[in-house]
Coordinates of C-alpha atoms in Angstrom, one line a residue:
M17 CA 2.5 -51.3 3.7
T18 CA -0.9 -49.9 4.1
Q19 CA -2.8 -50.1 7.5
T20 CA -6.3 -50.8 7.5
E21 CA -7.9 -48.5 10.0
S22 CA -10.9 -49.5 12.2
P23 CA -13.8 -47.8 14.2
N24 CA -11.6 -47.9 17.2
D25 CA -9.1 -45.8 15.4
N26 CA -11.4 -43.1 14.6
R27 CA -12.4 -42.8 18.1
M28 CA -8.8 -42.7 19.2
Y29 CA -8.0 -39.7 16.6
L30 CA -11.2 -37.8 17.6
K31 CA -9.7 -38.0 21.1
I32 CA -6.5 -37.0 19.9
S33 CA -7.8 -33.9 18.0
W34 CA -9.8 -32.6 20.5
R35 CA -6.8 -32.7 22.9
I36 CA -4.4 -30.9 20.9
M37 CA -5.7 -29.2 18.0
P38 CA -8.1 -26.5 19.5
L39 CA -5.1 -25.0 21.3
L40 CA -3.0 -25.3 18.1
L41 CA -5.7 -23.7 16.2
V42 CA -6.3 -20.6 18.2
A43 CA -2.6 -20.1 18.4
Y44 CA -2.1 -20.1 14.6
V45 CA -4.9 -17.6 14.7
V46 CA -2.9 -15.3 16.9
A47 CA 0.3 -15.7 15.1
F48 CA -1.2 -14.8 11.7
L49 CA -2.9 -11.7 13.1
D50 CA 0.3 -10.6 14.4
R51 CA 1.6 -11.0 11.1
I52 CA -0.5 -9.5 8.8
N53 CA -2.2 -6.8 11.0
V54 CA 0.6 -4.3 9.9
G55 CA -1.4 -4.3 6.4
Y56 CA -4.5 -3.0 8.1
A57 CA -2.5 -0.6 10.6
Q58 CA -0.6 1.2 7.8
L59 CA -3.9 2.6 6.4
Q60 CA -3.8 4.9 9.8
M61 CA -0.2 4.8 10.4
K62 CA 0.3 7.1 7.3
Q63 CA -1.6 9.6 8.6
T64 CA 0.9 9.7 11.8
L65 CA 4.0 8.6 10.8
E66 CA 4.4 9.5 7.1
F67 CA 5.8 6.3 6.2
S68 CA 5.8 5.6 2.3
D69 CA 4.5 2.3 0.7
A70 CA 7.9 1.4 0.2
V71 CA 8.5 1.4 4.0
Y72 CA 5.9 -0.9 4.8
A73 CA 6.5 -3.0 1.9
L74 CA 10.0 -3.7 3.4
G75 CA 9.0 -4.0 6.7
A76 CA 6.7 -6.8 5.7
G77 CA 9.4 -8.4 4.0
I78 CA 11.8 -8.5 6.9
F79 CA 9.8 -10.3 8.9
F80 CA 10.6 -13.2 6.7
I81 CA 14.5 -12.5 6.9
G82 CA 14.3 -13.5 10.7
Y83 CA 12.0 -16.2 10.0
L84 CA 14.5 -17.5 7.5
L85 CA 17.5 -17.3 9.9
F86 CA 15.9 -19.0 12.8
E87 CA 13.6 -21.5 11.6
I88 CA 15.8 -24.7 11.4
P89 CA 17.6 -24.0 14.7
S90 CA 14.2 -23.7 16.2
N91 CA 12.9 -27.2 14.8
L92 CA 16.0 -29.1 16.0
M93 CA 15.7 -27.5 19.4
L94 CA 11.8 -28.9 19.4
E95 CA 13.0 -32.4 18.8
R96 CA 15.5 -31.8 21.9
I97 CA 13.3 -30.1 24.3
G98 CA 9.8 -30.8 23.2
V99 CA 6.9 -28.9 21.8
R100 CA 5.8 -27.4 25.3
R101 CA 8.8 -25.6 25.9
T102 CA 9.3 -24.6 22.2
L103 CA 5.9 -23.1 22.1
L104 CA 6.2 -21.2 25.6
R105 CA 9.5 -19.7 24.4
I106 CA 8.2 -18.8 20.9
M107 CA 4.9 -17.3 22.0
V108 CA 6.0 -15.1 25.0
C109 CA 8.6 -13.8 22.9
W110 CA 6.7 -13.2 19.8
G111 CA 3.8 -11.5 21.8
T112 CA 6.0 -9.1 23.5
V113 CA 7.6 -7.9 20.0
A114 CA 4.0 -7.6 18.6
M115 CA 2.9 -5.6 21.6
L116 CA 6.0 -3.1 21.4
M117 CA 5.1 -2.5 17.9
M118 CA 2.7 0.3 19.5
L119 CA 5.8 2.3 20.3
V120 CA 7.2 2.4 16.4
Q121 CA 8.2 6.1 15.6
S122 CA 10.7 5.6 13.0
P123 CA 11.6 3.3 9.7
T124 CA 14.4 2.0 11.6
Q125 CA 12.4 0.9 14.6
F126 CA 9.7 -0.7 12.2
Y127 CA 12.5 -2.8 10.5
V128 CA 14.1 -4.2 13.6
L129 CA 10.9 -5.0 15.5
R130 CA 9.6 -6.7 12.2
F131 CA 12.6 -8.6 12.0
L132 CA 12.6 -9.7 15.8
L133 CA 8.9 -10.7 15.1
G134 CA 9.7 -13.2 12.4
A135 CA 13.0 -14.4 14.3
F136 CA 10.7 -15.3 17.5
E137 CA 8.0 -16.7 15.5
A138 CA 10.1 -18.7 13.1
G139 CA 9.5 -22.1 14.7
F140 CA 5.9 -22.1 15.4
T141 CA 4.4 -23.2 11.9
P142 CA 7.3 -25.6 11.1
G143 CA 7.3 -26.7 14.6
V144 CA 3.2 -27.4 14.7
L145 CA 3.6 -29.2 11.3
L146 CA 6.4 -31.5 12.7
Y147 CA 4.1 -32.1 15.9
L148 CA 1.1 -33.3 13.9
T149 CA 3.6 -35.9 12.2
Y150 CA 3.9 -37.3 15.6
W151 CA 0.2 -37.9 16.0
Y152 CA -1.2 -38.5 12.3
P153 CA -0.2 -40.8 9.5
P154 CA -0.4 -39.8 6.0
A155 CA -4.1 -41.1 5.3
R156 CA -5.4 -38.1 8.0
R157 CA -2.4 -35.6 7.8
A158 CA -3.8 -33.3 5.0
R159 CA -7.1 -32.7 6.9
M160 CA -5.3 -32.1 10.0
M161 CA -2.7 -29.6 8.6
A162 CA -6.0 -28.1 7.1
I163 CA -7.6 -27.7 10.3
F164 CA -4.5 -26.2 12.0
M165 CA -4.1 -23.8 8.6
L166 CA -7.7 -22.6 9.1
G167 CA -6.3 -20.7 11.5
A168 CA -4.5 -18.2 9.0
I169 CA -7.8 -18.1 7.4
A170 CA -9.9 -17.4 10.4
A171 CA -7.4 -14.6 11.1
S172 CA -7.7 -13.4 7.8
L173 CA -11.5 -13.5 8.0
I174 CA -11.3 -11.6 11.2
A175 CA -8.7 -9.3 10.9
G176 CA -10.4 -7.0 8.6
P177 CA -13.4 -6.3 10.9
L178 CA -11.3 -6.6 14.3
S179 CA -8.5 -4.2 13.0
G180 CA -11.0 -1.8 11.5
A181 CA -13.1 -1.7 14.6
I182 CA -10.2 -1.4 17.2
M183 CA -8.5 1.5 15.2
K184 CA -11.9 3.2 14.6
G185 CA -13.3 2.6 18.1
L186 CA -10.2 3.2 20.4
N187 CA -8.6 5.8 18.4
G188 CA -7.8 8.5 21.0
L189 CA -8.3 6.6 24.0
N190 CA -5.5 7.3 26.7
G191 CA -4.0 9.5 24.0
W192 CA -3.0 6.7 21.7
H193 CA -3.6 6.2 18.0
G194 CA -6.0 3.6 16.7
W195 CA -2.9 1.3 15.3
Q196 CA -1.2 1.5 18.4
W197 CA -3.8 -0.1 20.3
L198 CA -4.3 -2.5 17.4
F199 CA -1.0 -4.0 18.2
L200 CA -1.5 -4.2 21.7
V201 CA -5.0 -5.7 21.5
Q202 CA -3.7 -8.4 19.1
G203 CA -0.5 -8.8 20.7
L204 CA -1.6 -9.7 23.9
P205 CA -3.0 -13.1 23.7
A206 CA 0.3 -14.8 22.5
P207 CA 1.9 -15.2 25.7
I208 CA -1.1 -16.4 27.2
L209 CA -1.8 -19.0 24.8
G210 CA 2.1 -20.1 25.4
L211 CA 1.4 -21.0 29.0
L212 CA -1.7 -22.8 28.2
A213 CA 0.3 -24.9 25.6
W214 CA 2.9 -25.3 28.7
F215 CA 0.2 -26.5 30.9
C216 CA -2.1 -28.3 28.4
L217 CA -0.1 -30.3 25.9
V218 CA 2.3 -33.2 25.7
D219 CA 5.6 -33.8 24.0
R220 CA 4.9 -37.1 22.1
P221 CA 2.2 -39.5 22.1
D222 CA 3.8 -41.8 24.7
H223 CA 3.7 -39.0 27.2
A224 CA -0.2 -38.7 26.9
A225 CA -1.8 -40.0 30.1
W226 CA -5.1 -39.6 28.5
L227 CA -4.4 -42.3 25.7
S228 CA -4.7 -46.1 27.0
E229 CA -1.7 -48.5 26.4
Q230 CA -3.6 -50.0 23.6
E231 CA -4.0 -46.8 21.9
K232 CA -0.4 -45.9 22.2
A233 CA 0.6 -49.2 20.7
R234 CA -2.0 -48.8 17.8
L235 CA -0.7 -45.3 17.2
R236 CA 3.1 -46.6 17.1
L237 CA 1.9 -49.3 14.7
L238 CA 0.0 -46.8 12.3
L239 CA 3.3 -44.4 12.2
D240 CA 5.6 -47.1 11.9
A241 CA 3.8 -48.2 8.9
E242 CA 4.1 -44.8 7.3
H243 CA 8.1 -44.9 8.1
Q244 CA 8.7 -48.0 6.4
S245 CA 7.0 -46.8 3.0
A246 CA 9.6 -47.6 0.0
A247 CA 8.2 -44.0 -1.1
K248 CA 10.5 -42.5 1.2
A249 CA 13.5 -40.6 0.5
D250 CA 16.8 -42.2 1.7
H251 CA 18.3 -39.6 3.7
G252 CA 20.7 -41.1 6.1
S253 CA 22.2 -37.6 7.2
L254 CA 21.7 -34.0 6.9
V255 CA 24.3 -34.1 4.1
D256 CA 22.2 -36.4 2.0
L257 CA 19.0 -34.0 2.7
L258 CA 21.1 -31.3 1.3
R259 CA 22.1 -33.4 -1.6
D260 CA 18.8 -34.2 -2.4
P261 CA 17.7 -32.3 -5.6
K262 CA 14.1 -32.7 -5.0
V263 CA 14.3 -31.1 -1.5
W264 CA 15.7 -28.0 -3.2
V265 CA 13.1 -28.1 -6.0
L266 CA 10.4 -28.3 -3.5
S267 CA 11.6 -25.7 -1.6
L268 CA 11.3 -23.4 -5.0
A269 CA 7.7 -24.5 -5.5
Y270 CA 6.9 -23.2 -1.8
L271 CA 9.0 -20.0 -2.4
L272 CA 6.4 -19.4 -5.2
L273 CA 3.6 -20.3 -3.2
V274 CA 4.3 -17.9 -0.2
A275 CA 5.5 -15.2 -2.6
G276 CA 1.9 -15.1 -4.2
A277 CA 0.1 -15.6 -1.0
Y278 CA 1.6 -12.7 1.0
A279 CA 1.4 -10.4 -2.3
I280 CA -2.3 -11.1 -1.9
I281 CA -2.6 -10.9 1.5
F282 CA -0.5 -7.7 1.9
W283 CA -2.3 -5.8 -0.3
T284 CA -5.9 -6.7 -0.1
P285 CA -6.8 -3.9 2.2
T286 CA -5.2 -1.3 -0.6
L287 CA -6.8 -3.4 -3.2
I288 CA -10.2 -3.0 -1.7
R289 CA -10.0 0.7 -1.0
S290 CA -9.1 1.2 -4.8
W291 CA -12.3 -0.4 -5.5
G292 CA -14.2 2.7 -4.0
V293 CA -14.4 1.6 -0.4
S294 CA -13.1 4.3 1.8
D295 CA -14.4 3.6 5.5
L296 CA -11.6 1.3 7.3
F297 CA -14.6 -0.9 9.0
H298 CA -16.3 -1.5 5.5
I299 CA -12.8 -2.4 4.0
G300 CA -12.4 -5.0 6.7
L301 CA -15.9 -6.5 6.3
Y302 CA -15.0 -7.0 2.5
A303 CA -11.7 -8.3 3.2
S304 CA -13.4 -11.1 5.1
L305 CA -15.7 -12.1 2.3
P306 CA -12.8 -14.3 0.5
Q307 CA -11.9 -16.1 3.7
M308 CA -15.3 -17.4 4.6
C309 CA -15.2 -19.0 0.8
A310 CA -11.6 -20.4 1.7
M311 CA -12.4 -22.0 4.9
L312 CA -15.1 -24.1 3.3
G313 CA -12.6 -24.9 0.2
I314 CA -9.6 -25.9 2.4
V315 CA -11.5 -28.8 4.2
L316 CA -13.3 -30.1 1.5
I317 CA -10.2 -30.2 -0.8
C318 CA -8.1 -31.8 1.9
R319 CA -10.4 -34.3 2.8
S320 CA -10.6 -35.4 -0.8
S321 CA -6.9 -35.4 -1.0
D322 CA -6.6 -37.8 2.1
R323 CA -9.3 -40.0 0.9
N324 CA -7.7 -40.6 -2.4
R325 CA -4.2 -40.4 -1.0
E326 CA -3.5 -38.0 -3.8
R327 CA -1.4 -34.7 -3.6
R328 CA -0.4 -33.6 -7.2
W329 CA -3.6 -33.0 -9.0
H330 CA -5.1 -31.6 -5.6
F331 CA -2.6 -29.1 -5.6
T332 CA -2.6 -28.3 -9.2
A333 CA -6.4 -27.8 -8.8
G334 CA -5.7 -25.3 -6.0
A335 CA -2.9 -23.5 -8.1
L336 CA -5.3 -23.2 -11.2
T337 CA -8.4 -22.0 -8.9
A338 CA -5.9 -19.1 -7.5
A339 CA -4.8 -18.2 -11.4
S340 CA -8.5 -18.0 -12.4
G341 CA -9.5 -15.7 -9.6
L342 CA -6.7 -13.5 -10.5
A343 CA -8.0 -13.4 -14.2
V344 CA -11.2 -12.3 -12.8
L345 CA -9.6 -9.6 -10.8
I346 CA -7.9 -8.2 -14.0
I347 CA -11.0 -8.3 -15.9
A348 CA -13.1 -6.7 -13.3
Q349 CA -10.9 -3.5 -13.5
G350 CA -12.0 -2.3 -10.1
Q351 CA -15.7 -3.2 -10.3
L352 CA -16.5 -3.9 -6.5
G353 CA -18.9 -7.1 -7.1
L354 CA -17.0 -8.6 -9.9
S355 CA -13.5 -8.1 -8.0
L356 CA -14.6 -9.5 -4.8
A357 CA -16.0 -12.6 -6.5
G358 CA -12.3 -12.8 -8.2
L359 CA -10.8 -12.5 -4.7
C360 CA -13.1 -15.2 -3.2
L361 CA -11.7 -17.7 -6.0
T362 CA -8.2 -16.5 -5.6
M363 CA -8.5 -17.2 -1.8
L364 CA -10.2 -20.4 -2.4
G365 CA -7.2 -21.7 -4.5
I366 CA -4.5 -20.1 -2.1
A367 CA -6.0 -21.6 1.1
A368 CA -6.0 -25.4 -0.3
L369 CA -2.1 -25.2 -1.2
P370 CA 0.0 -25.4 2.0
P371 CA -1.5 -28.2 3.8
I372 CA -1.5 -30.6 0.6
F373 CA 2.2 -29.2 -0.1
F374 CA 3.2 -30.3 3.4
T375 CA 1.8 -33.5 3.7
L376 CA 3.1 -34.2 0.3
L377 CA 6.4 -33.2 1.8
S378 CA 6.1 -35.3 4.9
E379 CA 5.2 -38.5 2.9
Y380 CA 8.5 -38.1 0.9
L381 CA 10.9 -37.1 3.8
P382 CA 12.2 -40.0 6.2
K383 CA 11.9 -39.8 9.8
A384 CA 15.4 -38.9 10.2
S385 CA 15.3 -35.9 8.4
L386 CA 11.7 -34.7 8.8
A387 CA 12.2 -32.0 11.6
V388 CA 15.4 -30.3 9.5
G389 CA 13.5 -31.0 6.1
I390 CA 10.2 -29.1 7.0
A391 CA 12.1 -26.2 8.6
L392 CA 14.5 -26.0 5.7
V393 CA 12.0 -26.0 3.2
S394 CA 9.4 -23.7 5.0
S395 CA 12.5 -21.4 5.6
I396 CA 13.5 -20.8 2.0
G397 CA 10.0 -20.9 0.8
N398 CA 9.6 -17.8 3.1
I399 CA 11.9 -15.7 1.3
G400 CA 9.1 -15.4 -1.3
G401 CA 7.1 -13.4 1.5
A402 CA 10.0 -11.4 2.0
V403 CA 10.4 -10.2 -1.4
S404 CA 7.1 -10.3 -3.0
P405 CA 5.6 -7.1 -1.2
S406 CA 8.4 -4.9 -2.3
V407 CA 8.5 -6.4 -6.0
T408 CA 4.5 -5.8 -6.3
S409 CA 4.8 -2.3 -4.8
A410 CA 7.4 -1.6 -7.5
L411 CA 5.3 -3.0 -10.0
N412 CA 2.2 -1.0 -9.1
T413 CA 4.0 2.4 -8.9
A414 CA 5.6 1.8 -11.9
S415 CA 2.7 0.9 -14.1
G416 CA 0.0 2.7 -12.3
D417 CA -2.4 0.0 -11.5
T418 CA -2.4 -3.9 -10.1
A419 CA -2.8 -5.5 -13.1
H420 CA 0.8 -6.3 -13.8
S421 CA 1.5 -7.8 -10.3
M422 CA -1.7 -9.8 -10.6
Y423 CA 0.0 -11.3 -13.8
L424 CA 3.0 -12.1 -11.8
V425 CA 1.2 -13.8 -9.1
M426 CA -1.0 -15.9 -11.7
G427 CA 2.6 -16.7 -13.1
L428 CA 4.0 -17.8 -9.7
Y429 CA 1.1 -20.2 -9.1
L430 CA 1.0 -21.9 -12.6
L431 CA 4.8 -22.3 -12.0
A432 CA 4.4 -24.0 -8.8
A433 CA 1.9 -26.4 -10.1
M434 CA 4.1 -27.6 -13.0
I435 CA 6.9 -28.0 -10.7
I436 CA 4.8 -30.4 -8.7
L437 CA 3.2 -32.2 -11.6
T438 CA 6.9 -32.7 -13.2
V439 CA 9.1 -33.4 -10.2
I440 CA 6.8 -35.5 -7.9
R441 CA 5.6 -38.8 -9.4
P442 CA 3.0 -40.8 -7.3
P443 CA 4.6 -44.2 -5.7
A444 CA 2.8 -47.3 -6.1
A445 CA 2.5 -47.6 -2.3
T446 CA 0.3 -44.5 -2.6
L447 CA -2.2 -45.8 -5.0
Q448 CA -3.8 -48.0 -2.7
R449 CA -6.8 -46.3 -1.5
P450 CA -7.4 -46.7 2.3
V451 CA -10.7 -47.9 4.0
T452 CA -13.2 -45.4 3.9
E453 CA -13.8 -43.9 7.6
R454 CA -17.0 -45.2 9.1

């Protein structure tokens, strides 16, 4: 059953979006910075700690082990205690660990803190994705998930210049290395944002004093229409969810996405250095260019996906775009201009995939299994992030260049697209196009 939207709905959703999205977006920027800044820190840490590439790759991957173990419990706890308490706990804990990274002196300490960072941050992204389903029906969901996930792109956009400037400008201040200042400065905002989430967000639409009773009733009607859709899976229990083969296949598709994305994200600074760029600040500037392209692409592609209520082919278009960009990187053979163009194309495709994927997943899962389903798929998928930096590092070391790892990542994206096209079929209910927004 498809509900026709009205101009009043547009005003209601504009009010909702301004109330909840800015804080969630900024929090995701900080979360992603704390997740990926080790890729920039390693450029300077190698000079003081003498860690090998294998140590950094393993540390980058261990983050996702903690993520895997604690993601489902965190989402279940969110449903029980609410988003405000959950985000307060998550952000205070991960921010503290992120700052403690400045004290690392041995590989063991590095591994332990990266594990704890993943464990504490585990519930943030799946928790926010679940939270967005409380507010937005499918006709608006992909673009709102895209806006939230712009945080990752924005973080990648500013990570290079910001990290380079911190490490270069603060190096030696108070007797600390630049990489130590990097972890301190970029970890500090998380606990502050956790406190803001406690005071500024509400757990459910029914708790929003800034929505009228009429708006709350209208929102319930739009969301209830989604949950009555015949396209939903028939999960009456957790056992039914675990027995559903589509859930496991979707988990595999997401694993491939995450593996490919983190292989590119983690090695981007090293790639740019291999193209003849030596200055840390310049590496950061060049690393920000692909993110500028991705920010525009993610909004346009996801808006198109919502407008047409089509997910499979939009997902496939993103995967093919990423694979095409990687092909350009291989052909460029280190030529700076062409390599940057290939990286821009790659990031454009990569950025569009997660919001479309999780919108597709939320349309498939029924309300009863949505919290566990999102966390399960996300946690299994993040195994890819634990494995891919080490695998690509081994490939690069064995082959002496990055071409083989690029071919591997191309294959991951093409296989993910094949899985989505083969396994997911568009139900008749989603073929009805919603009324165009006024």
